[in-house]
CSV table of C-alpha atoms in Angstrom, one decimal:
chain,number,residue,atom,x,y,z
A,111,LEU,CA,55.9,15.7,-170.7
A,112,LEU,CA,53.5,13.0,-169.8
A,113,ILE,CA,49.8,12.9,-171.5
A,114,SER,CA,47.5,10.1,-170.1
A,115,GLY,CA,44.1,9.1,-169.9
A,116,LYS,CA,41.4,6.2,-169.8
A,117,SER,CA,38.3,4.9,-171.8
A,118,THR,CA,36.3,1.8,-173.2
A,119,SER,CA,37.9,0.0,-175.9
A,120,ASP,CA,35.4,1.7,-178.7
A,121,LYS,CA,36.4,5.3,-177.7
A,122,THR,CA,40.0,5.2,-177.8
A,123,GLU,CA,40.5,6.7,-181.7
A,124,GLU,CA,38.6,9.8,-179.7
A,125,LEU,CA,40.9,9.3,-177.1
A,126,PHE,CA,44.2,9.5,-179.2
A,127,SER,CA,42.7,12.5,-181.2
A,128,ILE,CA,42.0,14.5,-177.9
A,129,PHE,CA,46.0,13.4,-177.3
A,130,ASP,CA,46.9,14.7,-180.5
A,131,LEU,CA,45.0,17.8,-180.2
A,132,ILE,CA,46.7,18.6,-177.3
A,133,LEU,CA,50.0,18.1,-178.3
A,134,ARG,CA,50.0,19.3,-181.9
A,135,ASP,CA,47.3,22.1,-181.7
A,136,ALA,CA,46.7,23.6,-178.4
A,137,LYS,CA,45.9,27.7,-179.2
A,138,LEU,CA,48.9,29.0,-177.9
A,139,ASP,CA,48.1,32.3,-178.8
A,140,SER,CA,45.4,33.0,-177.5
A,141,GLN,CA,46.4,35.4,-173.8
A,142,ALA,CA,42.7,35.2,-173.0
A,143,LYS,CA,42.5,31.2,-172.2
A,144,ILE,CA,46.3,32.7,-170.4
A,145,ILE,CA,45.8,34.4,-167.8
A,146,GLU,CA,42.9,33.2,-167.3
A,147,MET,CA,44.3,29.9,-166.7
A,148,LEU,CA,47.5,31.2,-164.8
A,149,ARG,CA,44.7,32.7,-162.1
A,150,GLU,CA,43.3,30.2,-161.7
A,151,ALA,CA,46.7,28.4,-161.4
A,152,LYS,CA,48.0,31.2,-158.6
A,153,SER,CA,44.6,30.7,-156.3
A,154,ARG,CA,45.0,27.0,-156.7
A,155,GLY,CA,48.9,27.5,-156.0
A,156,GLU,CA,47.3,30.4,-152.4
A,157,SER,CA,44.4,27.7,-152.0
A,158,THR,CA,47.2,24.6,-151.3
A,159,ILE,CA,50.1,26.4,-149.5
A,160,GLN,CA,46.7,27.6,-146.4
A,161,GLY,CA,45.7,23.8,-146.8
A,162,SER,CA,48.3,21.2,-147.0
A,163,GLY,CA,51.8,23.2,-145.8
A,164,HIS,CA,52.6,19.7,-144.7
A,165,ALA,CA,52.8,19.0,-148.2
A,166,ILE,CA,55.1,22.4,-149.3
A,167,ALA,CA,56.9,22.3,-146.3
A,168,ASN,CA,57.8,18.8,-147.9
A,169,SER,CA,58.1,19.5,-151.1
A,170,ARG,CA,60.9,22.5,-149.6
A,171,ILE,CA,63.2,19.9,-147.2
A,172,ARG,CA,63.8,17.6,-150.1
A,173,SER,CA,64.3,20.5,-152.9
A,174,ARG,CA,67.6,20.9,-150.5
A,175,TYR,CA,69.5,17.7,-150.9
A,176,ASN,CA,69.5,16.3,-154.2
A,177,VAL,CA,68.4,18.0,-158.4
A,178,ILE,CA,64.9,15.6,-158.6
A,179,GLY,CA,63.6,16.8,-155.6
A,180,TYR,CA,64.4,20.7,-156.7
A,181,ILE,CA,63.1,20.3,-160.1
A,182,ASN,CA,60.4,18.1,-158.7
A,183,GLU,CA,60.0,21.2,-156.1
A,184,LYS,CA,60.3,24.2,-158.6
A,185,MET,CA,58.0,22.8,-160.8
A,186,GLY,CA,54.9,22.1,-157.2
A,187,GLY,CA,56.1,23.5,-154.3
A,188,VAL,CA,55.5,26.6,-153.1
A,189,SER,CA,58.7,28.1,-155.8
A,190,SER,CA,56.0,27.2,-158.5
A,191,LEU,CA,53.2,30.0,-156.6
A,192,ASP,CA,56.2,32.5,-158.0
A,193,THR,CA,56.8,31.5,-161.4
A,194,VAL,CA,52.7,30.7,-161.5
A,195,LYS,CA,53.2,34.8,-160.4
A,196,ALA,CA,55.7,36.0,-162.9
A,197,HIS,CA,54.7,34.4,-165.7
A,198,LEU,CA,51.1,36.0,-164.9
A,199,GLU,CA,53.2,39.9,-165.0
A,200,GLN,CA,53.5,38.7,-168.3
A,201,ALA,CA,51.2,36.9,-169.7
A,202,GLU,CA,49.1,40.8,-168.9
A,203,ASN,CA,51.8,43.4,-169.9
A,204,ASP,CA,54.3,41.8,-172.9
A,205,PHE,CA,52.1,38.6,-174.3
A,206,PRO,CA,54.4,38.4,-177.2
A,207,ALA,CA,56.8,37.5,-175.3
A,208,LEU,CA,54.9,34.7,-173.5
A,209,LEU,CA,53.9,33.3,-176.7
A,210,ALA,CA,57.3,33.1,-177.4
A,211,ARG,CA,58.5,30.9,-174.5
A,212,LEU,CA,55.4,28.1,-175.2
A,213,GLU,CA,55.9,28.4,-179.2
A,214,ASN,CA,59.5,27.4,-177.7
A,215,ILE,CA,58.6,24.6,-175.0
A,216,ARG,CA,56.4,22.5,-177.7
A,217,ASN,CA,58.9,23.0,-180.6
A,218,THR,CA,61.4,22.0,-178.2
A,219,ILE,CA,59.2,18.3,-178.0
A,220,LEU,CA,57.9,17.6,-181.3
A,221,GLU,CA,61.1,19.2,-183.0
A,222,SER,CA,60.9,15.8,-186.0
A,223,SER,CA,64.5,15.4,-185.8
A,224,THR,CA,64.8,13.2,-182.4
A,225,CYS,CA,61.0,13.4,-180.6
A,226,ARG,CA,60.3,9.7,-181.8
A,227,ASP,CA,63.0,8.8,-180.4
A,228,GLY,CA,61.7,9.7,-177.3
A,229,MET,CA,58.7,9.3,-176.8
A,230,ILE,CA,56.8,5.5,-175.4
A,231,LEU,CA,53.6,4.4,-175.3
A,232,ASP,CA,52.4,2.4,-172.7
A,233,LEU,CA,48.7,0.8,-172.5
A,234,THR,CA,46.9,-1.9,-169.9
A,235,GLY,CA,43.8,-3.5,-170.6
A,236,ASP,CA,43.2,-7.0,-171.0
A,237,ALA,CA,44.4,-9.3,-174.4
A,238,SER,CA,40.5,-8.6,-176.3
A,239,VAL,CA,41.2,-5.1,-175.8
A,240,PHE,CA,44.1,-4.5,-177.5
A,241,GLU,CA,42.5,-6.2,-180.4
A,242,LYS,CA,40.1,-4.5,-180.5
A,243,ILE,CA,41.8,-1.3,-179.8
A,244,GLU,CA,45.1,-2.6,-183.0
A,245,THR,CA,43.8,-0.5,-185.3
A,246,SER,CA,43.7,2.7,-183.6
A,247,VAL,CA,47.0,2.4,-182.4
A,248,ASP,CA,48.9,1.8,-185.1
A,249,LYS,CA,46.7,5.1,-187.4
A,250,PHE,CA,47.5,7.0,-184.0
A,251,LEU,CA,51.0,6.1,-184.3
A,252,ASN,CA,51.0,6.7,-187.5
A,253,LYS,CA,50.2,9.9,-187.4
A,254,LEU,CA,53.0,11.1,-184.4
A,255,PRO,CA,55.1,13.7,-185.5
A,256,GLY,CA,59.0,13.1,-186.4
A,257,ASP,CA,60.9,10.8,-188.6
A,258,SER,CA,61.1,7.3,-187.0
A,259,GLN,CA,64.7,7.3,-188.4
A,260,GLY,CA,65.9,10.7,-187.0
A,261,ASP,CA,67.9,11.2,-183.7
A,262,LYS,CA,68.5,9.8,-181.6
A,263,LEU,CA,68.7,11.6,-177.9
A,264,GLN,CA,71.4,11.4,-174.9
A,265,ASP,CA,71.0,8.0,-173.0
A,266,PHE,CA,69.3,9.8,-169.5
A,267,TYR,CA,69.9,6.5,-167.5
A,268,SER,CA,73.6,6.9,-168.2
A,269,GLU,CA,75.1,10.3,-169.4
A,270,PRO,CA,73.6,13.9,-166.8
A,271,HIS,CA,70.4,15.6,-167.9
A,272,PRO,CA,71.1,19.0,-169.4
A,273,TRP,CA,68.5,20.1,-166.3
A,274,ALA,CA,70.9,18.5,-163.7
A,275,LYS,CA,73.6,21.5,-163.8
A,276,GLN,CA,71.9,24.0,-164.4
A,277,ALA,CA,69.5,22.5,-160.9
A,278,LYS,CA,72.9,21.3,-159.5
A,279,ASP,CA,74.2,24.8,-160.2
A,280,GLU,CA,71.1,27.3,-158.7
A,281,MET,CA,70.0,25.3,-156.0
A,282,ALA,CA,73.1,26.3,-153.3
A,283,ALA,CA,71.1,29.9,-154.2
A,284,GLN,CA,67.7,29.0,-154.6
A,285,ALA,CA,67.4,25.7,-152.1
A,286,PRO,CA,69.9,27.0,-149.1
A,287,LEU,CA,69.8,24.5,-145.9
A,288,ALA,CA,68.3,26.6,-143.5
A,289,ASP,CA,65.3,27.2,-141.4
A,290,GLU,CA,62.9,28.2,-143.6
A,291,GLY,CA,59.6,30.3,-142.8
A,292,PHE,CA,57.0,30.6,-144.9
A,293,VAL,CA,54.1,33.0,-144.2
A,294,VAL,CA,50.4,32.6,-144.6
A,295,PRO,CA,47.1,33.5,-143.6
A,296,THR,CA,46.2,31.2,-141.2
A,297,GLN,CA,45.3,30.4,-137.5
A,298,VAL,CA,47.8,27.2,-138.0
A,299,SER,CA,51.4,26.0,-138.5
A,300,TYR,CA,52.8,22.8,-140.9
A,301,VAL,CA,55.4,22.3,-139.3
A,302,GLY,CA,57.9,19.9,-141.5
A,303,LYS,CA,62.0,19.2,-140.4
A,304,GLY,CA,64.1,16.2,-142.5
A,305,GLY,CA,67.6,15.6,-143.5
A,306,ARG,CA,70.0,12.4,-144.9
A,307,LEU,CA,69.0,9.4,-143.3
A,308,TYR,CA,71.5,7.9,-146.5
A,309,ASP,CA,73.7,8.9,-148.3
A,310,ILE,CA,73.5,8.9,-152.1
A,311,GLY,CA,74.3,4.7,-153.3
A,312,GLU,CA,74.2,4.1,-149.9
A,313,ALA,CA,71.8,0.7,-149.3
A,314,VAL,CA,69.0,0.7,-147.8
A,315,SER,CA,66.9,-2.2,-146.5
A,316,GLY,CA,63.7,-3.1,-146.9
A,317,SER,CA,63.5,-2.7,-142.2
A,318,SER,CA,63.5,1.4,-143.3
A,319,SER,CA,59.7,0.8,-144.6
A,320,VAL,CA,58.7,-0.6,-140.7
A,321,ILE,CA,60.8,1.6,-139.4
A,322,SER,CA,59.3,4.9,-140.4
A,323,ARG,CA,55.8,4.1,-140.2
A,324,PHE,CA,56.0,2.6,-137.5
A,325,LEU,CA,57.2,6.3,-136.2
A,326,GLY,CA,54.4,8.3,-137.7
A,327,THR,CA,52.2,5.9,-135.8
A,328,GLY,CA,53.6,5.5,-132.6
A,329,TYR,CA,55.4,8.1,-131.1
A,330,MET,CA,54.6,10.4,-133.9
A,331,TRP,CA,50.8,10.3,-133.6
A,332,ASP,CA,50.9,10.2,-130.2
A,333,ASN,CA,53.0,13.4,-129.0
A,334,VAL,CA,52.2,16.0,-132.7
A,335,ARG,CA,47.8,14.7,-132.7
A,336,VAL,CA,46.5,13.3,-129.0
A,337,MET,CA,49.3,15.7,-126.6
A,338,GLY,CA,50.1,18.5,-129.1
A,339,GLY,CA,46.9,18.2,-130.6
A,340,ALA,CA,47.7,18.8,-134.9
A,341,TYR,CA,45.0,17.3,-136.7
A,342,GLY,CA,47.8,15.2,-138.2
A,343,GLY,CA,51.5,14.7,-137.5
A,344,PHE,CA,53.6,12.1,-139.3
A,345,CYS,CA,56.9,11.2,-140.8
A,346,GLN,CA,58.2,10.2,-145.0
A,347,PHE,CA,62.0,7.8,-145.7
A,348,GLN,CA,61.9,7.7,-149.5
A,349,PRO,CA,64.5,4.1,-150.2
A,350,ARG,CA,65.2,5.8,-153.2
A,351,ASP,CA,67.2,9.5,-152.2
A,352,GLY,CA,68.0,9.3,-148.4
A,353,ILE,CA,65.7,11.8,-147.4
A,354,PHE,CA,63.8,12.0,-144.6
A,355,SER,CA,61.4,14.4,-143.5
A,356,PHE,CA,59.2,14.8,-140.0
A,357,LEU,CA,55.9,16.8,-141.1
A,358,SER,CA,52.2,17.6,-138.9
A,359,TYR,CA,49.9,19.1,-139.9
A,360,ARG,CA,47.2,21.9,-139.1
A,361,ASP,CA,49.5,22.2,-135.2
A,362,PRO,CA,48.5,25.1,-132.9
A,363,ASN,CA,52.1,24.8,-131.9
A,364,LEU,CA,55.8,24.7,-133.8
A,365,ALA,CA,58.0,25.1,-131.3
A,366,ASP,CA,57.1,22.6,-129.4
A,367,THR,CA,56.9,20.4,-132.1
A,368,ILE,CA,60.1,21.2,-133.8
A,369,ASP,CA,61.2,19.9,-130.2
A,370,VAL,CA,59.2,15.9,-130.6
A,371,TYR,CA,61.0,15.8,-134.0
A,372,ASP,CA,64.4,15.8,-132.4
A,373,GLY,CA,63.7,13.1,-129.7
A,374,ALA,CA,62.5,10.4,-131.8
A,375,SER,CA,65.5,9.4,-132.1
A,376,LYS,CA,65.6,9.1,-128.5
A,377,ALA,CA,62.1,7.4,-128.3
A,378,LEU,CA,63.1,4.9,-131.2
A,379,LEU,CA,66.5,3.5,-129.1
A,380,ALA,CA,63.7,2.7,-126.4
A,381,SER,CA,61.1,1.1,-128.7
A,382,ALA,CA,64.4,-1.1,-130.1
A,383,ALA,CA,64.6,-2.1,-126.2
A,384,ASP,CA,61.6,-2.7,-125.7
A,385,LEU,CA,61.0,-4.9,-128.9
A,386,GLU,CA,63.2,-7.0,-128.0
A,387,ASN,CA,60.7,-8.2,-125.7
A,388,ASP,CA,57.5,-8.0,-127.3
A,389,SER,CA,56.9,-10.2,-130.2
A,390,ASP,CA,53.7,-9.3,-131.0
A,391,ALA,CA,55.0,-5.5,-131.0
A,392,LEU,CA,57.1,-6.8,-134.1
A,393,ALA,CA,55.3,-8.1,-135.6
A,394,THR,CA,52.5,-5.9,-135.9
A,395,ALA,CA,54.7,-3.1,-137.5
A,396,ILE,CA,56.0,-5.7,-139.6
A,397,ILE,CA,52.3,-6.2,-140.8
A,398,GLY,CA,51.5,-3.1,-141.8
A,399,ALA,CA,54.2,-2.2,-143.9
A,400,ILE,CA,53.4,-5.3,-145.7
A,401,GLY,CA,50.1,-4.2,-146.2
A,402,ASP,CA,50.7,-0.2,-147.5
A,403,MET,CA,52.6,-1.9,-149.9
A,404,ASP,CA,50.2,-4.5,-151.1
A,405,GLY,CA,46.6,-1.8,-151.4
A,406,ALA,CA,44.0,-2.8,-153.9
A,407,LEU,CA,44.8,-1.5,-157.2
A,408,SER,CA,42.3,-0.4,-160.2
A,409,PRO,CA,43.9,-1.7,-163.5
A,410,ASP,CA,44.7,1.8,-164.9
A,411,GLN,CA,46.4,2.4,-160.9
A,412,LYS,CA,48.4,-1.1,-161.9
A,413,GLY,CA,49.1,0.3,-165.5
A,414,SER,CA,50.6,3.5,-164.2
A,415,LEU,CA,52.9,1.6,-161.0
A,416,GLN,CA,54.5,-1.0,-163.3
A,417,PHE,CA,55.4,2.1,-166.1
A,418,LYS,CA,57.0,4.1,-163.1
A,419,ARG,CA,58.9,0.6,-162.7
A,420,TRP,CA,60.3,0.0,-166.6
A,421,LEU,CA,60.8,4.2,-166.7
A,422,ALA,CA,63.1,3.4,-163.1
A,423,ARG,CA,64.8,-0.1,-163.9
A,424,GLU,CA,63.0,-1.9,-161.1
A,425,SER,CA,63.2,-5.3,-161.4
A,426,PRO,CA,60.9,-7.9,-159.8
A,427,GLU,CA,63.9,-9.5,-158.1
A,428,GLN,CA,65.1,-5.6,-156.5
A,429,ARG,CA,61.3,-5.3,-155.1
A,430,GLN,CA,61.3,-8.7,-154.0
A,431,LYS,CA,64.8,-8.7,-151.7
A,432,PHE,CA,63.4,-4.9,-150.3
A,433,ARG,CA,59.6,-6.9,-149.4
A,434,ASP,CA,61.9,-10.3,-147.7
A,435,GLU,CA,64.2,-7.6,-146.0
A,436,ILE,CA,59.9,-5.9,-144.2
A,437,LEU,CA,59.8,-9.7,-143.2
A,438,ASN,CA,63.2,-10.1,-141.9
A,439,THR,CA,63.0,-6.8,-140.1
A,440,LYS,CA,64.6,-7.2,-136.3
A,441,PRO,CA,64.9,-5.0,-133.2
A,442,SER,CA,68.4,-4.3,-134.3
A,443,ASP,CA,67.8,-2.6,-137.5
A,444,PHE,CA,65.5,-0.1,-135.0
A,445,LYS,CA,68.3,0.7,-133.1
A,446,GLU,CA,70.6,1.1,-136.1
A,447,PHE,CA,67.8,2.9,-137.2
A,448,ALA,CA,67.6,5.1,-134.1
A,449,GLU,CA,71.8,6.1,-135.0
A,450,ARG,CA,71.4,8.1,-137.9
A,451,LEU,CA,68.6,10.0,-137.1
A,452,LYS,CA,70.2,10.9,-134.3
A,453,ALA,CA,72.6,11.6,-136.5
A,454,LEU,CA,70.6,13.4,-139.3
A,455,LYS,CA,72.4,15.0,-141.8
A,456,ASP,CA,72.4,18.4,-143.0
A,457,PRO,CA,69.5,19.1,-141.3
A,458,SER,CA,66.7,21.7,-142.6
A,459,SER,CA,62.7,22.6,-141.2
A,460,ALA,CA,60.6,24.3,-144.0
A,461,VAL,CA,57.0,25.2,-142.0
A,462,VAL,CA,54.4,26.9,-142.6
A,463,SER,CA,52.9,29.2,-140.5
A,464,SER,CA,51.4,32.7,-139.5
A,465,LYS,CA,54.0,36.0,-139.0
A,466,SER,CA,53.0,35.5,-134.7
A,467,ALA,CA,53.6,32.4,-134.2
A,468,PHE,CA,57.1,32.6,-136.2
A,469,GLU,CA,57.2,34.8,-133.9
A,470,ASP,CA,56.7,33.3,-130.2
A,471,ALA,CA,59.1,31.1,-132.0
A,472,SER,CA,61.7,33.2,-132.6
A,473,LYS,CA,60.9,34.0,-128.6
A,474,ALA,CA,62.2,30.1,-128.0
A,475,GLY,CA,64.3,29.6,-129.8
A,476,LYS,CA,63.4,28.1,-132.9
A,477,SER,CA,64.1,31.6,-135.7
A,478,PHE,CA,64.0,31.1,-139.3
A,479,THR,CA,64.4,33.0,-142.6
A,480,LEU,CA,60.5,34.7,-143.6
A,481,LYS,CA,59.1,34.7,-146.9
A,482,ASP,CA,55.9,36.9,-147.2
A,483,VAL,CA,53.9,34.0,-149.7
A,484,MET,CA,50.8,36.3,-150.0
């Protein structure tokens, strides 16, 4: 559970008061309010699937390859809409059962014997701000529930989280390695395809950031956006999990777009050969990747980013190594990446589109397991 906010130094105590209210005093027994919130969440989820289907497709693809991806999809992907619908039905027809679940979640979070061990307070501000808010911080910490000398939680860095086993058990049935189509009322498609580019634990070079960006701004832009007519065509690669995905946004095509994805490795091999004799193009690609890393951040964004790095135990030395690998990207790295892309492991697709578009794709040899979302 993450509660965050920002305020001026003179309003810090009020901000902490709101945090405490959210944490301990939320009125979970307000059936009308919970039904209203669930209806809003259902409407918002349906709108997201229709308007941001590329994000839904990407989340669904990533749910098939590791526990984190699966849990993220359960929390915010197409599966979460099913959960919201089930909760809404329960809130309307059996509210005491839903209330018991909500109270159990809060009681688990605030369990006095362990909650202090799991709490982290992260603050961002300059030295003068910290001096002004010190009293408010102490007051807030002293009011928090739990025993500071209580039990210790397990070390989640070295021991599997209890959710991990349950997620692994569910993944085969709930997130199969299959080509899935999600049917919604729409005149465009959101086409995703991905797979494992690097095995778990395998070292990933910083050059991967240069190359995946090069693919997105070059080959994908030209073939999916310009020639294909989609509003957007891009690819995403996460060095942390080794999963690579192709995505399109508001795409008039479906089967043809997947053919473009399948041709990416061949095009990248050709580009690797061209870059051997075009140092300026290689430098441009490297500069673009570095620029993505060095965007301007507001103070709260800097604090949030640093907090995430601390949680992930990401050191400055690791970041510098990754940056050096970006700066030292060579044409041979493009070739090696292209070979990996050609041999993409366990590839699968996720597409958000209309029923008629899936029927046309089937005639073109691209079949999907379909699910009506709305």
